[in-house]
PDB file of C-alpha atoms in Angstrom:
ATOM      1  CA  LEU A  16     -21.960  -5.113  -2.150  1.00 68.00           C
ATOM      2  CA  ALA A  17     -20.377  -2.836  -4.729  1.00 74.00           C
ATOM      3  CA  ASP A  18     -22.878  -4.068  -7.333  1.00 82.00           C
ATOM      4  CA  ALA A  19     -25.655  -3.070  -4.928  1.00 81.00           C
ATOM      5  CA  GLY A  20     -24.345   0.488  -4.828  1.00 82.00           C
ATOM      6  CA  ILE A  21     -22.685   0.239  -1.420  1.00 77.00           C
ATOM      7  CA  ASP A  22     -19.374   2.053  -1.141  1.00 80.00           C
ATOM      8  CA  MET A  23     -16.585  -0.497  -0.745  1.00 76.00           C
ATOM      9  CA  PRO A  24     -13.307   1.212   0.173  1.00 77.00           C
ATOM     10  CA  ARG A  25     -10.270  -0.984  -0.353  1.00 84.00           C
ATOM     11  CA  ASP A  26      -7.523  -0.454   2.167  1.00 89.00           C
ATOM     12  CA  TRP A  27      -3.985  -1.286   1.103  1.00 92.00           C
ATOM     13  CA  ASN A  28      -1.614  -3.023   3.473  1.00 94.00           C
ATOM     14  CA  ASN A  29       1.572  -1.327   4.509  1.00 96.00           C
ATOM     15  CA  ILE A  30       4.282  -3.148   6.450  1.00 96.00           C
ATOM     16  CA  ILE A  31       1.847  -2.555   9.297  1.00 95.00           C
ATOM     17  CA  PRO A  32      -1.340  -4.355   8.139  1.00 91.00           C
ATOM     18  CA  ALA A  33      -4.401  -2.278   7.276  1.00 90.00           C
ATOM     19  CA  GLY A  34      -6.329  -4.049  10.041  1.00 84.00           C
ATOM     20  CA  MET A  35      -4.162  -2.359  12.668  1.00 90.00           C
ATOM     21  CA  LYS A  36      -5.790   1.022  12.190  1.00 90.00           C
ATOM     22  CA  ARG A  37      -4.150   2.583  15.224  1.00 93.00           C
ATOM     23  CA  TRP A  38      -0.626   2.270  13.758  1.00 96.00           C
ATOM     24  CA  TRP A  39      -1.238   1.700  10.042  1.00 96.00           C
ATOM     25  CA  LEU A  40      -0.366   4.399   7.508  1.00 98.00           C
ATOM     26  CA  ASP A  41      -2.565   4.355   4.417  1.00 97.00           C
ATOM     27  CA  PRO A  42      -0.320   4.169   1.325  1.00 97.00           C
ATOM     28  CA  GLN A  43      -3.012   6.007  -0.645  1.00 95.00           C
ATOM     29  CA  SER A  44      -3.207   8.923   1.789  1.00 97.00           C
ATOM     30  CA  PRO A  45      -1.514  12.340   1.526  1.00 97.00           C
ATOM     31  CA  GLU A  46       0.099  11.607   4.901  1.00 98.00           C
ATOM     32  CA  HIS A  47       2.277   8.960   3.284  1.00 98.00           C
ATOM     33  CA  GLY A  48       3.993  11.640   1.245  1.00 97.00           C
ATOM     34  CA  ASP A  49       6.020  11.052  -1.893  1.00 96.00           C
ATOM     35  CA  SER A  50       6.927   7.461  -0.991  1.00 97.00           C
ATOM     36  CA  GLY A  51       3.275   6.454  -1.364  1.00 96.00           C
ATOM     37  CA  LYS A  52       3.798   6.419  -5.131  1.00 96.00           C
ATOM     38  CA  TYR A  53       5.846   3.238  -4.842  1.00 95.00           C
ATOM     39  CA  PHE A  54       2.700   1.264  -4.025  1.00 95.00           C
ATOM     40  CA  ASN A  55       1.232   1.989  -7.464  1.00 94.00           C
ATOM     41  CA  TYR A  56       1.691  -0.205 -10.517  1.00 94.00           C
ATOM     42  CA  ASP A  57       3.636   2.098 -12.845  1.00 96.00           C
ATOM     43  CA  PRO A  58       5.926   0.310 -15.346  1.00 97.00           C
ATOM     44  CA  THR A  59       6.965   3.584 -16.987  1.00 96.00           C
ATOM     45  CA  GLU A  60       8.174   5.071 -13.717  1.00 96.00           C
ATOM     46  CA  ALA A  61       9.830   1.767 -12.784  1.00 96.00           C
ATOM     47  CA  LYS A  62      11.846   1.825 -16.019  1.00 97.00           C
ATOM     48  CA  ALA A  63      12.832   5.438 -15.333  1.00 97.00           C
ATOM     49  CA  LEU A  64      14.083   4.479 -11.864  1.00 95.00           C
ATOM     50  CA  LEU A  65      16.112   1.625 -13.352  1.00 96.00           C
ATOM     51  CA  ALA A  66      17.637   3.980 -15.905  1.00 97.00           C
ATOM     52  CA  ALA A  67      18.534   6.433 -13.138  1.00 97.00           C
ATOM     53  CA  ALA A  68      20.301   3.564 -11.354  1.00 95.00           C
ATOM     54  CA  GLY A  69      22.347   2.805 -14.485  1.00 96.00           C
ATOM     55  CA  TYR A  70      20.190   0.063 -15.984  1.00 96.00           C
ATOM     56  CA  ASP A  71      19.167   1.548 -19.332  1.00 96.00           C
ATOM     57  CA  ASP A  72      18.717  -2.038 -20.465  1.00 96.00           C
ATOM     58  CA  PRO A  73      16.630  -3.715 -17.721  1.00 96.00           C
ATOM     59  CA  SER A  74      17.365  -7.157 -19.163  1.00 96.00           C
ATOM     60  CA  SER A  75      20.964  -6.754 -18.014  1.00 95.00           C
ATOM     61  CA  LEU A  76      19.803  -6.897 -14.389  1.00 95.00           C
ATOM     62  CA  LYS A  77      20.200 -10.499 -13.268  1.00 95.00           C
ATOM     63  CA  PHE A  78      18.976 -11.962  -9.983  1.00 97.00           C
ATOM     64  CA  LYS A  79      17.012 -14.877  -8.569  1.00 98.00           C
ATOM     65  CA  TYR A  80      13.313 -14.614  -7.671  1.00 98.00           C
ATOM     66  CA  GLN A  81      12.258 -17.318  -5.214  1.00 98.00           C
ATOM     67  CA  TYR A  82       9.141 -18.481  -3.425  1.00 98.00           C
ATOM     68  CA  THR A  83       7.469 -21.668  -2.250  1.00 98.00           C
ATOM     69  CA  ALA A  84       4.473 -23.148  -4.026  1.00 97.00           C
ATOM     70  CA  ASN A  85       3.642 -26.134  -1.824  1.00 97.00           C
ATOM     71  CA  ARG A  86       2.449 -24.486   1.372  1.00 95.00           C
ATOM     72  CA  TYR A  87       0.143 -21.466   1.181  1.00 93.00           C
ATOM     73  CA  GLY A  88      -2.397 -22.333  -1.498  1.00 93.00           C
ATOM     74  CA  ALA A  89      -3.660 -21.166  -4.877  1.00 93.00           C
ATOM     75  CA  ALA A  90      -4.134 -17.453  -4.088  1.00 92.00           C
ATOM     76  CA  PHE A  91      -0.583 -17.115  -2.797  1.00 94.00           C
ATOM     77  CA  ASN A  92       0.825 -18.973  -5.792  1.00 96.00           C
ATOM     78  CA  SER A  93      -1.116 -16.754  -8.203  1.00 96.00           C
ATOM     79  CA  VAL A  94       0.314 -13.588  -6.653  1.00 95.00           C
ATOM     80  CA  ALA A  95       3.816 -15.076  -6.687  1.00 97.00           C
ATOM     81  CA  GLU A  96       3.455 -15.810 -10.400  1.00 98.00           C
ATOM     82  CA  ALA A  97       2.012 -12.346 -11.069  1.00 96.00           C
ATOM     83  CA  ASN A  98       5.087 -10.764  -9.486  1.00 97.00           C
ATOM     84  CA  ALA A  99       7.261 -12.393 -12.130  1.00 97.00           C
ATOM     85  CA  LEU A 100       4.988 -10.992 -14.839  1.00 97.00           C
ATOM     86  CA  PHE A 101       5.244  -7.510 -13.298  1.00 96.00           C
ATOM     87  CA  LEU A 102       9.017  -7.794 -13.595  1.00 97.00           C
ATOM     88  CA  ASN A 103       8.688  -8.953 -17.193  1.00 97.00           C
ATOM     89  CA  ASP A 104       6.594  -5.855 -17.927  1.00 97.00           C
ATOM     90  CA  ILE A 105       9.612  -3.637 -17.265  1.00 97.00           C
ATOM     91  CA  GLY A 106      12.059  -5.834 -19.146  1.00 97.00           C
ATOM     92  CA  ILE A 107      13.452  -7.903 -16.272  1.00 97.00           C
ATOM     93  CA  SER A 108      13.578 -11.689 -16.588  1.00 97.00           C
ATOM     94  CA  PRO A 109      14.784 -13.083 -13.266  1.00 97.00           C
ATOM     95  CA  GLU A 110      15.830 -16.645 -12.655  1.00 98.00           C
ATOM     96  CA  ILE A 111      12.776 -18.179 -10.972  1.00 98.00           C
ATOM     97  CA  GLU A 112      13.300 -20.765  -8.263  1.00 98.00           C
ATOM     98  CA  ILE A 113      10.219 -22.476  -6.818  1.00 98.00           C
ATOM     99  CA  GLN A 114      11.326 -23.911  -3.504  1.00 98.00           C
ATOM    100  CA  ASP A 115      10.136 -26.785  -1.377  1.00 98.00           C
ATOM    101  CA  TYR A 116       8.742 -25.267   1.797  1.00 98.00           C
ATOM    102  CA  ASN A 117      10.162 -27.705   4.359  1.00 98.00           C
ATOM    103  CA  SER A 118      13.642 -28.299   2.992  1.00 98.00           C
ATOM    104  CA  VAL A 119      14.525 -24.930   1.442  1.00 98.00           C
ATOM    105  CA  TYR A 120      12.098 -22.063   1.908  1.00 97.00           C
ATOM    106  CA  PHE A 121      11.450 -22.260   5.661  1.00 96.00           C
ATOM    107  CA  THR A 122      14.954 -23.315   6.655  1.00 96.00           C
ATOM    108  CA  GLN A 123      16.825 -20.915   4.350  1.00 96.00           C
ATOM    109  CA  THR A 124      14.856 -18.200   2.568  1.00 96.00           C
ATOM    110  CA  PHE A 125      12.503 -17.331   5.438  1.00 95.00           C
ATOM    111  CA  THR A 126      15.497 -16.823   7.717  1.00 94.00           C
ATOM    112  CA  GLY A 127      17.177 -14.423   5.286  1.00 94.00           C
ATOM    113  CA  ASN A 128      19.679 -16.885   3.846  1.00 95.00           C
ATOM    114  CA  PHE A 129      19.172 -16.078   0.165  1.00 96.00           C
ATOM    115  CA  THR A 130      20.289 -13.736  -2.585  1.00 95.00           C
ATOM    116  CA  GLY A 131      18.070 -11.795  -4.959  1.00 96.00           C
ATOM    117  CA  LEU A 132      14.344 -11.315  -4.414  1.00 96.00           C
ATOM    118  CA  ALA A 133      12.042 -13.477  -2.289  1.00 97.00           C
ATOM    119  CA  TYR A 134       8.280 -13.531  -1.867  1.00 97.00           C
ATOM    120  CA  GLY A 135       6.549 -14.979   1.174  1.00 95.00           C
ATOM    121  CA  TYR A 136       4.181 -14.506   4.066  1.00 92.00           C
ATOM    122  CA  GLU A 137       5.036 -12.695   7.271  1.00 90.00           C
ATOM    123  CA  THR A 138       3.984 -14.018  10.653  1.00 86.00           C
ATOM    124  CA  PRO A 139       0.766 -12.246  11.748  1.00 84.00           C
ATOM    125  CA  PHE A 140       1.516 -10.489  15.032  1.00 88.00           C
ATOM    126  CA  PRO A 141      -1.088  -9.303  17.583  1.00 84.00           C
ATOM    127  CA  ASN A 142       0.742  -6.016  18.152  1.00 89.00           C
ATOM    128  CA  GLY A 143       2.086  -3.500  15.664  1.00 93.00           C
ATOM    129  CA  GLY A 144       5.477  -3.100  17.304  1.00 95.00           C
ATOM    130  CA  ALA A 145       6.474  -6.657  16.427  1.00 95.00           C
ATOM    131  CA  TYR A 146       6.568  -5.884  12.699  1.00 96.00           C
ATOM    132  CA  PRO A 147       9.410  -3.321  12.614  1.00 98.00           C
ATOM    133  CA  GLN A 148      11.199  -5.313  15.297  1.00 97.00           C
ATOM    134  CA  ARG A 149      11.140  -8.350  12.992  1.00 96.00           C
ATOM    135  CA  TYR A 150      12.081  -6.383   9.880  1.00 97.00           C
ATOM    136  CA  PHE A 151      14.714  -3.928  11.057  1.00 98.00           C
ATOM    137  CA  THR A 152      16.546  -5.294  14.100  1.00 97.00           C
ATOM    138  CA  ASP A 153      19.311  -7.874  14.459  1.00 94.00           C
ATOM    139  CA  ASN A 154      17.376 -11.132  14.751  1.00 94.00           C
ATOM    140  CA  ASN A 155      17.388 -14.537  13.081  1.00 90.00           C
ATOM    141  CA  LEU A 156      14.173 -13.819  11.160  1.00 91.00           C
ATOM    142  CA  ASN A 157      15.116 -10.443   9.702  1.00 94.00           C
ATOM    143  CA  HIS A 158      14.175 -11.795   6.275  1.00 93.00           C
ATOM    144  CA  SER A 159      16.136  -9.322   4.153  1.00 93.00           C
ATOM    145  CA  ARG A 160      18.991  -8.899   6.644  1.00 94.00           C
ATOM    146  CA  VAL A 161      18.209  -5.186   6.750  1.00 96.00           C
ATOM    147  CA  ASN A 162      20.808  -3.229   8.702  1.00 96.00           C
ATOM    148  CA  ASP A 163      19.611   0.360   8.483  1.00 98.00           C
ATOM    149  CA  THR A 164      20.554   2.713  11.316  1.00 98.00           C
ATOM    150  CA  GLU A 165      17.623   5.071  10.783  1.00 98.00           C
ATOM    151  CA  LEU A 166      14.956   2.362  10.810  1.00 98.00           C
ATOM    152  CA  ALA A 167      16.576   0.548  13.724  1.00 98.00           C
ATOM    153  CA  ASP A 168      16.498   3.798  15.708  1.00 98.00           C
ATOM    154  CA  LEU A 169      12.843   4.460  14.859  1.00 99.00           C
ATOM    155  CA  THR A 170      11.989   0.896  15.885  1.00 98.00           C
ATOM    156  CA  ALA A 171      13.696   1.287  19.260  1.00 98.00           C
ATOM    157  CA  ARG A 172      12.031   4.648  19.864  1.00 98.00           C
ATOM    158  CA  GLN A 173       8.497   3.367  19.206  1.00 98.00           C
ATOM    159  CA  GLN A 174       9.110   0.558  21.714  1.00 96.00           C
ATOM    160  CA  GLN A 175       9.937   3.116  24.413  1.00 97.00           C
ATOM    161  CA  GLU A 176       7.325   5.761  23.581  1.00 98.00           C
ATOM    162  CA  LEU A 177       4.381   5.868  26.019  1.00 96.00           C
ATOM    163  CA  ASP A 178       2.410   8.691  24.390  1.00 97.00           C
ATOM    164  CA  GLU A 179       0.040   7.146  21.845  1.00 96.00           C
ATOM    165  CA  GLU A 180       0.090  10.031  19.361  1.00 97.00           C
ATOM    166  CA  ALA A 181       3.876  10.274  19.451  1.00 98.00           C
ATOM    167  CA  ARG A 182       4.180   6.515  19.012  1.00 98.00           C
ATOM    168  CA  ARG A 183       1.790   6.640  16.055  1.00 98.00           C
ATOM    169  CA  ASP A 184       3.987   9.272  14.435  1.00 98.00           C
ATOM    170  CA  LEU A 185       6.976   6.959  14.796  1.00 99.00           C
ATOM    171  CA  PHE A 186       5.073   4.054  13.246  1.00 98.00           C
ATOM    172  CA  HIS A 187       4.057   6.266  10.337  1.00 99.00           C
ATOM    173  CA  GLU A 188       7.634   7.404   9.780  1.00 99.00           C
ATOM    174  CA  ILE A 189       8.811   3.778   9.785  1.00 99.00           C
ATOM    175  CA  GLN A 190       6.314   2.972   7.044  1.00 99.00           C
ATOM    176  CA  ARG A 191       7.302   6.011   4.968  1.00 99.00           C
ATOM    177  CA  LYS A 192      11.000   5.214   5.255  1.00 98.00           C
ATOM    178  CA  ASN A 193      10.572   1.545   4.362  1.00 98.00           C
ATOM    179  CA  ALA A 194       8.683   2.519   1.200  1.00 98.00           C
ATOM    180  CA  GLU A 195      11.312   5.130   0.349  1.00 97.00           C
ATOM    181  CA  LYS A 196      14.187   2.677   0.794  1.00 97.00           C
ATOM    182  CA  GLY A 197      12.392  -0.315  -0.717  1.00 95.00           C
ATOM    183  CA  PHE A 198      13.317  -3.018   1.773  1.00 96.00           C
ATOM    184  CA  TYR A 199       9.904  -4.738   1.942  1.00 96.00           C
ATOM    185  CA  PHE A 200       6.944  -4.489  -0.416  1.00 92.00           C
ATOM    186  CA  PRO A 201       3.624  -5.528   1.172  1.00 92.00           C
ATOM    187  CA  GLN A 202       1.139  -7.479  -0.930  1.00 89.00           C
ATOM    188  CA  GLN A 203      -2.215  -9.147  -0.335  1.00 82.00           C
ATOM    189  CA  SER A 204      -2.439 -12.892  -0.883  1.00 80.00           C
ATOM    190  CA  GLY A 205      -5.408 -13.740   1.307  1.00 72.00           C
ATOM    191  CA  ALA A 206      -7.807 -12.411   3.908  1.00 66.00           C
ATOM    192  CA  GLY A 207     -10.693 -13.445   6.107  1.00 61.00           C
ATOM    193  CA  THR A 208     -13.644 -11.918   7.889  1.00 57.00           C
ATOM    194  CA  GLY A 209     -16.241 -12.945  10.399  1.00 56.00           C
ATOM    195  CA  PHE A 210     -19.195 -11.651  12.359  1.00 54.00           C
ATOM    196  CA  VAL A 211     -21.831 -12.789  14.823  1.00 54.00           C
ATOM    197  CA  ALA A 212     -25.381 -11.504  15.243  1.00 55.00           C
ATOM    198  CA  PHE A 213     -26.644 -14.069  17.754  1.00 58.00           C
ATOM    199  CA  PRO A 214     -27.681 -12.023  20.823  1.00 59.00           C
ATOM    200  CA  LYS A 215     -26.515 -14.586  23.379  1.00 67.00           C
ATOM    201  CA  ASN A 216     -22.870 -14.202  22.354  1.00 66.00           C
ATOM    202  CA  VAL A 217     -21.752 -11.231  24.434  1.00 64.00           C
ATOM    203  CA  ASN A 218     -18.551  -9.293  23.695  1.00 64.00           C
ATOM    204  CA  TYR A 219     -17.799 -11.186  20.478  1.00 63.00           C
ATOM    205  CA  ASN A 220     -17.602  -8.054  18.366  1.00 60.00           C
ATOM    206  CA  ASP A 221     -16.385  -5.788  21.169  1.00 60.00           C
ATOM    207  CA  ARG A 222     -13.448  -7.893  22.332  1.00 60.00           C
ATOM    208  CA  ARG A 223     -11.550  -9.056  19.283  1.00 63.00           C
ATOM    209  CA  THR A 224      -7.914  -8.904  18.351  1.00 66.00           C
ATOM    210  CA  LEU A 225      -5.804 -10.007  15.438  1.00 64.00           C
ATOM    211  CA  PHE A 226      -4.092 -13.274  14.640  1.00 60.00           C
ATOM    212  CA  TYR A 227      -2.381 -15.099  17.521  1.00 65.00           C
ATOM    213  CA  GLY A 228      -3.706 -12.834  20.268  1.00 69.00           C
ATOM    214  CA  GLY A 229      -7.175 -14.385  20.277  1.00 70.00           C
ATOM    215  CA  GLY A 230      -6.499 -16.977  22.953  1.00 69.00           C
ATOM    216  CA  THR A 231      -5.510 -14.406  25.567  1.00 72.00           C
ATOM    217  CA  GLU A 232      -7.052 -11.144  24.408  1.00 70.00           C
ATOM    218  CA  SER A 233     -10.451 -12.164  23.026  1.00 74.00           C
ATOM    219  CA  ILE A 234     -11.826 -15.576  23.960  1.00 74.00           C
ATOM    220  CA  PRO A 235     -11.568 -15.159  27.777  1.00 78.00           C
ATOM    221  CA  TYR A 236     -13.913 -12.167  27.539  1.00 72.00           C
ATOM    222  CA  TRP A 237     -16.660 -13.811  25.506  1.00 75.00           C
ATOM    223  CA  TRP A 238     -19.630 -15.226  27.356  1.00 73.00           C
ATOM    224  CA  ILE A 239     -23.120 -16.534  26.663  1.00 77.00           C
ATOM    225  CA  ASP A 240     -26.057 -14.680  28.145  1.00 75.00           C
ATOM    226  CA  THR A 241     -28.526 -17.409  29.121  1.00 75.00           C
ATOM    227  CA  ARG A 242     -31.233 -14.785  29.656  1.00 71.00           C
ATOM    228  CA  ALA A 243     -31.308 -13.728  26.000  1.00 59.00           C
TER     229      ALA A 243
END
């Protein structure tokens, strides 16, 4: 499409996926504020941040980088490998551990039982509120074992807020604060799309939701118009 001259905007995921437009905060937008800069690939700035943290020699920073390579496919594995190269670009050479999904990654790393840096998929939720609840509250799948009072409070407040605009503001603040504090860094390892133009399929494009919500929020409302 881009080669045909059609504008192809590329939305970047935040910890709320770009597909959830109602709650998503665009990392490339002015509304994200100063923390939006952390989504950019900037080795020079990364080295400056390391120096400010006391690591004038980035190679002195030692930690393990872990992911699984026998579950999610080639695109995921390529991004996982690229992450290690990004670290190399700023002088960091982590210990790389490629984990078996069933015996190590899912039972240990996915549940937050690891040290260092981990890369993996997040469960796709049908509602935006499930993401900060997973990331920032006391639960068995808080992957990074984040215990941050400010983000926990924002998460609780968005769950209780009934005004849509006010709740959106809370979601946006959660995304700004996560980027500022650097707990989770969203990446894109795969995507899908679909459409239907057959006139008999009624409500297919009007009643759609994301991920696991399809069985209850989409499919029951589709029907075939036998008159078409």
